[in-house]
Amino acid sequence: MKKWISLVLCITLFTTLFAGCGSTDTPNGEVYVFNWGEYIDEETIKMFEKETGIDVIYEEFQTNEEMYPKVEAGATTYDIVCPSDYMIAKMVDNNMLAELNWDNLPNAKQHIGAQYYEKSEEFDPGNKYSVPYCWGTVGILYNTSMVKEPVTSWSILWDEDYKDNILMQSSVRDLFMVGLKLNGYSMNSTDKEELDAAKQSLIEQKPLVQAYVIDQVRDKMIGGEAALGVIYSGEAIYTQRENPDLEYVVPEEGSNVWIDSWCILKDAPNKENAEKFIDFMCRPEIALMNFEYITYSTPNDSARELIEDEDIRNSKIAFPDLSEYNDMETFSYLGDEADEYLNNLYKEVMSN
């Protein structure tokens, strides 16, 4: 009986070992990716896995502030993250990112427009740590069937005629950007008097606000549940497809030009696979798929040339000429002290 059991165990072990040698769909290891919610065409991930044999473990976050402590804690060993401009600067400052080997990123070098690398220099000097993935502006989306007057200023979000019909962003920097711009200040201000003035404006506005949201602004505006909402330009493109009454504007006081970029973490266990993933996503046809899926503007000039719809390819929402706008800024990392002060002000706004 023991011999029979031993024989069965040997056959089982041999079968297991044989099955593990060359028959798996992902024989070349794995890569852990941490990205924004609904921020990639999942088909592109499947294409990458099929072509490379690398298994992609993919997780999502909703805000930079949610992403950062999870990465910092190291409970999950991510390889790739996709932070925004100011958060990239913070992560560099805290020695969390690996310098990129551009020799392993030929598509990133060839197809991403030079103007986006130039803009990235504001938060990543020398373009050492980041590859632009998506970019855009922040503005006001409004329903023309509910808002009859011209929308030109952030101040309309303080108009009592639209009480309970206003949607604001629930992320710290985006919310305070509006308050600071309303008062004529830089959205990167660290002056406590200016920040306090923005806080007071936001507290005064709060009774008029229907909800503080992020992704939900899209569905609420499409459904006619609000008249006005602060939104990313990429979301505005999508909403206009679904509801022709919606229009998007960048207010005259200026706004945010943002860039979300692929970065490799300093302690990434699968750095080579991470480079392959990023470079794959920079292929023009892959970047086009992601643009068409998420509708956020691509910095991939070669992908833009492949857009068949001329209206989209030349859209001033998707691809604005920033020289036509006033006081457009990219978020800067403010430092730990200013970050803490701003976060406390945000809590005051939310608790009032």
Coordinates of C-alpha atoms in Angstrom, one line a residue:
M1 CA 0.0 0.0 0.0
K2 CA 2.8 2.4 0.9
K3 CA 4.5 1.6 -2.4
W4 CA 1.3 2.4 -4.3
I5 CA 0.9 5.7 -2.5
S6 CA 4.5 6.6 -3.2
L7 CA 4.0 5.8 -6.9
V8 CA 0.9 8.0 -7.0
L9 CA 2.8 10.9 -5.3
C10 CA 5.7 10.6 -7.7
I11 CA 3.3 10.7 -10.7
T12 CA 1.5 13.7 -9.2
L13 CA 4.8 15.5 -8.5
F14 CA 6.1 14.8 -12.0
T15 CA 2.8 16.0 -13.6
T16 CA 2.9 19.2 -11.5
L17 CA 6.5 19.9 -12.4
F18 CA 5.9 19.2 -16.1
A19 CA 2.9 21.4 -16.1
G20 CA 5.0 24.2 -14.7
C21 CA 7.6 24.0 -17.4
G22 CA 6.7 26.1 -20.4
S23 CA 3.0 25.5 -20.5
T24 CA 1.8 28.6 -18.5
D25 CA 0.3 31.5 -20.3
T26 CA 2.6 33.9 -18.5
P27 CA 6.1 32.3 -18.4
N28 CA 8.0 35.5 -18.2
G29 CA 7.1 36.7 -14.7
E30 CA 4.8 39.5 -13.7
V31 CA 4.4 43.2 -13.2
Y32 CA 2.3 45.1 -10.6
V33 CA 0.6 48.2 -11.9
F34 CA -1.2 50.8 -9.7
N35 CA -3.3 53.2 -11.8
W36 CA -6.3 55.5 -11.6
G37 CA -9.8 53.9 -11.8
E38 CA -11.2 53.4 -15.4
Y39 CA -7.9 54.7 -16.8
I40 CA -6.9 52.1 -19.3
D41 CA -8.5 49.9 -22.0
E42 CA -8.3 46.4 -20.4
E43 CA -7.9 44.9 -23.9
T44 CA -4.5 46.6 -24.1
I45 CA -3.4 44.7 -20.9
K46 CA -4.5 41.4 -22.4
M47 CA -2.6 42.2 -25.6
F48 CA 0.5 42.9 -23.6
E49 CA 0.2 39.7 -21.6
K50 CA -0.3 37.7 -24.8
E51 CA 2.6 39.2 -26.6
T52 CA 5.1 39.2 -23.7
G53 CA 4.0 36.3 -21.5
I54 CA 4.1 38.7 -18.5
D55 CA 1.3 38.5 -16.1
V56 CA -0.2 42.0 -15.2
I57 CA -1.5 42.4 -11.6
Y58 CA -3.5 45.5 -11.9
E59 CA -5.0 47.7 -9.1
E60 CA -6.8 51.0 -9.1
F61 CA -6.9 54.2 -6.9
Q62 CA -9.2 57.2 -6.9
T63 CA -6.9 60.1 -5.8
N64 CA -3.2 60.8 -5.5
E65 CA -3.7 61.2 -1.8
E66 CA -5.1 57.7 -1.6
M67 CA -2.3 56.2 -3.7
Y68 CA 0.6 57.7 -1.9
P69 CA 0.3 56.1 1.6
K70 CA -0.4 52.7 0.1
V71 CA 2.8 52.8 -1.9
E72 CA 4.7 54.3 0.9
A73 CA 3.6 51.6 3.3
G74 CA 4.8 48.9 1.0
A75 CA 2.1 46.4 1.9
T76 CA 1.9 45.6 -1.9
T77 CA 5.1 45.7 -3.8
Y78 CA 4.0 47.7 -6.9
D79 CA 6.3 48.1 -9.9
I80 CA 4.5 50.9 -11.8
V81 CA 2.4 53.8 -10.5
C82 CA 0.7 56.6 -12.5
P83 CA 0.8 59.7 -10.3
S84 CA 0.0 63.3 -11.2
D85 CA 2.6 66.0 -11.6
Y86 CA 2.9 67.3 -8.0
M87 CA 2.7 63.8 -6.6
I88 CA 5.6 62.7 -8.8
A89 CA 7.7 65.6 -7.4
K90 CA 6.8 64.5 -3.9
M91 CA 7.7 60.9 -4.6
V92 CA 11.0 62.0 -6.1
D93 CA 11.7 64.2 -3.0
N94 CA 11.1 61.2 -0.8
N95 CA 13.3 58.9 -2.9
M96 CA 10.5 56.6 -3.9
L97 CA 11.0 56.4 -7.7
A98 CA 13.7 54.8 -9.9
E99 CA 15.5 56.7 -12.6
L100 CA 14.3 55.5 -16.0
N101 CA 16.6 53.8 -18.5
W102 CA 15.5 55.5 -21.7
D103 CA 17.4 53.0 -23.9
N104 CA 14.7 50.5 -22.9
L105 CA 11.8 52.9 -23.7
P106 CA 12.2 53.6 -27.5
N107 CA 8.5 54.2 -28.1
A108 CA 8.4 56.7 -25.3
K109 CA 11.3 58.6 -26.8
Q110 CA 9.9 58.5 -30.3
H111 CA 6.2 59.1 -30.0
I112 CA 5.6 61.3 -27.0
G113 CA 5.5 64.9 -28.0
A114 CA 8.4 67.1 -27.0
Q115 CA 6.1 69.7 -25.6
Y116 CA 4.8 67.3 -23.0
Y117 CA 8.3 66.4 -21.8
E118 CA 9.0 70.2 -21.6
K119 CA 5.9 70.6 -19.4
S120 CA 7.0 67.7 -17.3
E121 CA 10.2 69.4 -16.6
E122 CA 8.2 71.6 -14.1
F123 CA 7.8 68.7 -11.8
D124 CA 10.4 66.2 -13.1
P125 CA 13.6 68.2 -14.1
G126 CA 15.5 66.3 -16.7
N127 CA 12.6 63.9 -17.3
K128 CA 14.4 61.3 -15.1
Y129 CA 11.5 59.6 -13.5
S130 CA 8.3 59.9 -15.6
V131 CA 6.7 59.1 -19.0
P132 CA 3.6 61.2 -19.8
Y133 CA 0.5 59.0 -20.1
C134 CA -2.5 61.4 -20.2
W135 CA -2.9 65.2 -19.8
G136 CA -5.6 67.9 -19.9
T137 CA -7.1 70.8 -18.2
V138 CA -9.7 71.4 -15.4
G139 CA -12.7 73.5 -16.1
I140 CA -16.5 73.9 -15.7
L141 CA -18.9 71.6 -17.4
Y142 CA -22.4 73.1 -17.7
N143 CA -25.8 72.2 -19.0
T144 CA -27.0 74.7 -21.5
S145 CA -30.6 73.8 -20.9
M146 CA -30.2 74.8 -17.2
V147 CA -27.6 77.6 -17.5
K148 CA -28.5 80.4 -19.9
E149 CA -25.9 83.1 -19.2
P150 CA -22.3 82.8 -20.5
V151 CA -20.0 80.8 -18.3
T152 CA -16.6 82.6 -18.2
S153 CA -15.6 82.7 -14.5
W154 CA -15.2 80.4 -11.5
S155 CA -17.5 82.8 -9.7
I156 CA -20.6 81.2 -11.3
L157 CA -20.0 78.3 -8.9
W158 CA -20.9 80.8 -6.1
D159 CA -24.2 81.9 -7.8
E160 CA -27.2 81.2 -5.5
D161 CA -29.4 80.6 -8.5
Y162 CA -27.7 77.2 -8.8
K163 CA -28.0 76.1 -5.3
D164 CA -28.0 72.3 -5.1
N165 CA -27.0 72.1 -8.7
I166 CA -23.2 72.5 -8.3
L167 CA -20.7 69.7 -8.2
M168 CA -17.2 70.2 -6.8
Q169 CA -14.1 68.0 -6.8
S170 CA -13.4 66.1 -3.6
S171 CA -9.7 66.0 -4.0
V172 CA -7.7 68.5 -1.9
R173 CA -5.6 70.2 -4.6
D174 CA -8.4 70.4 -7.2
L175 CA -10.9 71.9 -4.7
F176 CA -8.4 74.5 -3.5
M177 CA -7.3 75.3 -7.0
V178 CA -10.8 76.7 -7.6
G179 CA -10.8 78.7 -4.4
L180 CA -7.4 80.1 -5.0
K181 CA -8.0 81.0 -8.7
L182 CA -11.3 82.6 -7.7
N183 CA -9.4 85.0 -5.4
G184 CA -6.7 85.7 -8.0
Y185 CA -4.0 83.6 -6.4
S186 CA -1.7 80.9 -7.8
M187 CA -2.9 77.4 -7.2
N188 CA 0.6 76.6 -5.9
S189 CA 0.4 79.3 -3.2
T190 CA 1.9 78.4 0.2
D191 CA 0.9 81.8 1.6
K192 CA -1.3 81.1 4.7
E193 CA -3.4 84.2 4.2
E194 CA -4.1 83.3 0.6
L195 CA -4.9 79.7 1.5
D196 CA -7.1 80.9 4.4
A197 CA -9.0 83.2 1.9
A198 CA -9.6 80.2 -0.4
K199 CA -10.8 78.1 2.5
Q200 CA -13.3 80.8 3.5
S201 CA -14.6 81.1 0.0
L202 CA -15.1 77.4 -0.2
I203 CA -16.9 77.3 3.2
E204 CA -19.2 80.1 2.0
Q205 CA -19.9 78.1 -1.2
K206 CA -20.7 74.9 0.6
P207 CA -24.5 75.5 1.1
L208 CA -24.8 75.7 -2.6
V209 CA -23.0 72.5 -3.4
Q210 CA -25.0 69.4 -4.2
A211 CA -22.0 67.0 -3.8
Y212 CA -18.2 66.8 -3.7
V213 CA -17.3 64.0 -6.1
I214 CA -14.6 62.8 -8.5
D215 CA -15.7 60.3 -11.1
Q216 CA -19.4 60.7 -10.3
V217 CA -19.5 64.2 -11.8
R218 CA -19.5 62.6 -15.2
D219 CA -22.7 60.5 -14.7
K220 CA -24.5 63.2 -12.8
M221 CA -23.9 65.7 -15.5
I222 CA -24.9 63.3 -18.3
G223 CA -28.1 62.5 -16.4
G224 CA -29.0 66.2 -15.9
E225 CA -28.7 65.9 -12.1
A226 CA -26.7 69.1 -11.8
A227 CA -26.3 72.3 -13.8
L228 CA -22.6 72.9 -13.2
G229 CA -19.6 70.8 -12.3
V230 CA -15.8 71.0 -12.0
I231 CA -14.4 68.4 -14.3
Y232 CA -11.3 67.1 -16.1
S233 CA -11.3 67.9 -19.8
G234 CA -11.2 64.2 -20.7
E235 CA -14.4 63.5 -18.8
A236 CA -15.9 66.5 -20.6
I237 CA -15.3 64.9 -24.0
Y238 CA -17.0 61.7 -22.9
T239 CA -20.0 63.5 -21.4
Q240 CA -20.6 65.6 -24.5
R241 CA -20.9 62.4 -26.5
E242 CA -23.6 61.2 -24.1
N243 CA -25.5 64.6 -23.6
P244 CA -25.3 67.2 -26.4
D245 CA -26.5 69.9 -23.9
L246 CA -23.2 69.9 -22.1
E247 CA -20.5 72.5 -22.7
Y248 CA -17.0 72.8 -21.3
V249 CA -15.1 76.0 -20.5
V250 CA -11.8 76.9 -18.9
P251 CA -12.5 80.0 -16.7
E252 CA -10.9 83.3 -17.5
E253 CA -9.0 83.4 -14.1
G254 CA -7.0 80.4 -15.3
S255 CA -6.8 76.7 -14.2
N256 CA -4.7 73.6 -14.0
V257 CA -2.9 71.9 -16.8
W258 CA -2.2 68.4 -15.4
I259 CA -0.1 65.5 -16.5
D260 CA -0.4 61.9 -15.3
S261 CA 2.7 59.9 -15.9
W262 CA 4.0 56.3 -15.7
C263 CA 6.7 55.9 -13.0
I264 CA 8.7 52.9 -11.8
L265 CA 9.1 52.5 -8.1
K266 CA 12.7 52.5 -6.7
D267 CA 12.3 49.1 -5.1
A268 CA 10.3 47.6 -8.0
P269 CA 11.0 43.8 -8.1
N270 CA 10.1 43.5 -11.8
K271 CA 11.8 46.6 -13.3
E272 CA 12.6 45.0 -16.7
N273 CA 8.9 44.0 -17.0
A274 CA 7.8 47.4 -15.9
E275 CA 9.9 49.0 -18.7
K276 CA 8.3 46.7 -21.2
F277 CA 4.8 47.6 -20.0
I278 CA 5.4 51.3 -20.2
D279 CA 7.0 51.1 -23.6
F280 CA 4.1 48.9 -24.9
M281 CA 1.6 51.5 -23.8
C282 CA 3.6 54.2 -25.7
R283 CA 3.1 52.4 -29.0
P284 CA 0.9 54.7 -31.2
E285 CA -1.9 52.1 -31.8
I286 CA -2.0 51.1 -28.1
A287 CA -2.0 54.8 -27.0
L288 CA -4.9 55.4 -29.5
M289 CA -6.9 52.5 -28.0
N290 CA -6.5 54.0 -24.5
F291 CA -7.4 57.5 -25.7
E292 CA -10.6 56.2 -27.4
Y293 CA -11.5 54.2 -24.3
I294 CA -10.9 56.8 -21.6
T295 CA -11.1 60.0 -23.7
Y296 CA -8.4 61.7 -21.8
S297 CA -6.0 63.5 -24.0
T298 CA -2.9 61.5 -25.1
P299 CA 0.6 63.1 -25.2
N300 CA 1.4 60.6 -27.9
D301 CA 1.7 62.7 -31.1
S302 CA 1.8 59.6 -33.3
A303 CA -1.4 58.3 -31.8
R304 CA -3.1 61.6 -32.3
E305 CA -2.3 61.4 -36.0
L306 CA -4.2 58.1 -36.1
I307 CA -7.4 59.6 -34.8
E308 CA -9.9 59.2 -37.7
D309 CA -12.5 61.6 -36.4
E310 CA -11.2 65.0 -37.5
D311 CA -13.4 66.9 -35.0
I312 CA -11.8 64.9 -32.1
R313 CA -8.3 65.2 -33.6
N314 CA -8.6 69.0 -33.7
S315 CA -10.8 69.4 -30.6
K316 CA -9.9 72.4 -28.5
I317 CA -11.1 70.5 -25.4
A318 CA -8.9 67.4 -26.1
F319 CA -5.9 69.2 -27.6
P320 CA -6.1 72.9 -26.5
D321 CA -3.7 75.6 -27.6
L322 CA -2.6 76.6 -24.1
S323 CA -1.2 79.9 -25.4
E324 CA -4.9 81.0 -25.8
Y325 CA -5.5 80.8 -22.1
N326 CA -4.5 82.9 -19.1
D327 CA -2.7 81.8 -16.0
M328 CA -2.6 78.1 -16.7
E329 CA -0.4 76.2 -14.2
T330 CA 0.8 72.8 -13.4
F331 CA 0.6 71.7 -9.8
S332 CA 3.8 71.8 -7.8
Y333 CA 4.8 69.8 -4.8
L334 CA 4.4 72.3 -1.9
G335 CA 6.5 70.5 0.7
D336 CA 5.3 68.5 3.8
E337 CA 4.6 71.5 5.9
A338 CA 2.4 73.2 3.3
D339 CA 0.8 69.9 2.4
E340 CA -0.2 69.3 6.0
Y341 CA -1.6 72.9 6.3
L342 CA -3.6 72.5 3.2
N343 CA -5.0 69.1 4.2
N344 CA -6.1 70.6 7.5
L345 CA -7.9 73.4 5.7
Y346 CA -9.6 70.9 3.5
K347 CA -10.9 69.0 6.6
E348 CA -12.2 72.3 7.9
V349 CA -14.1 72.9 4.7
M350 CA -15.6 69.4 4.7
S351 CA -16.6 69.5 8.4
N352 CA -18.4 72.9 8.2

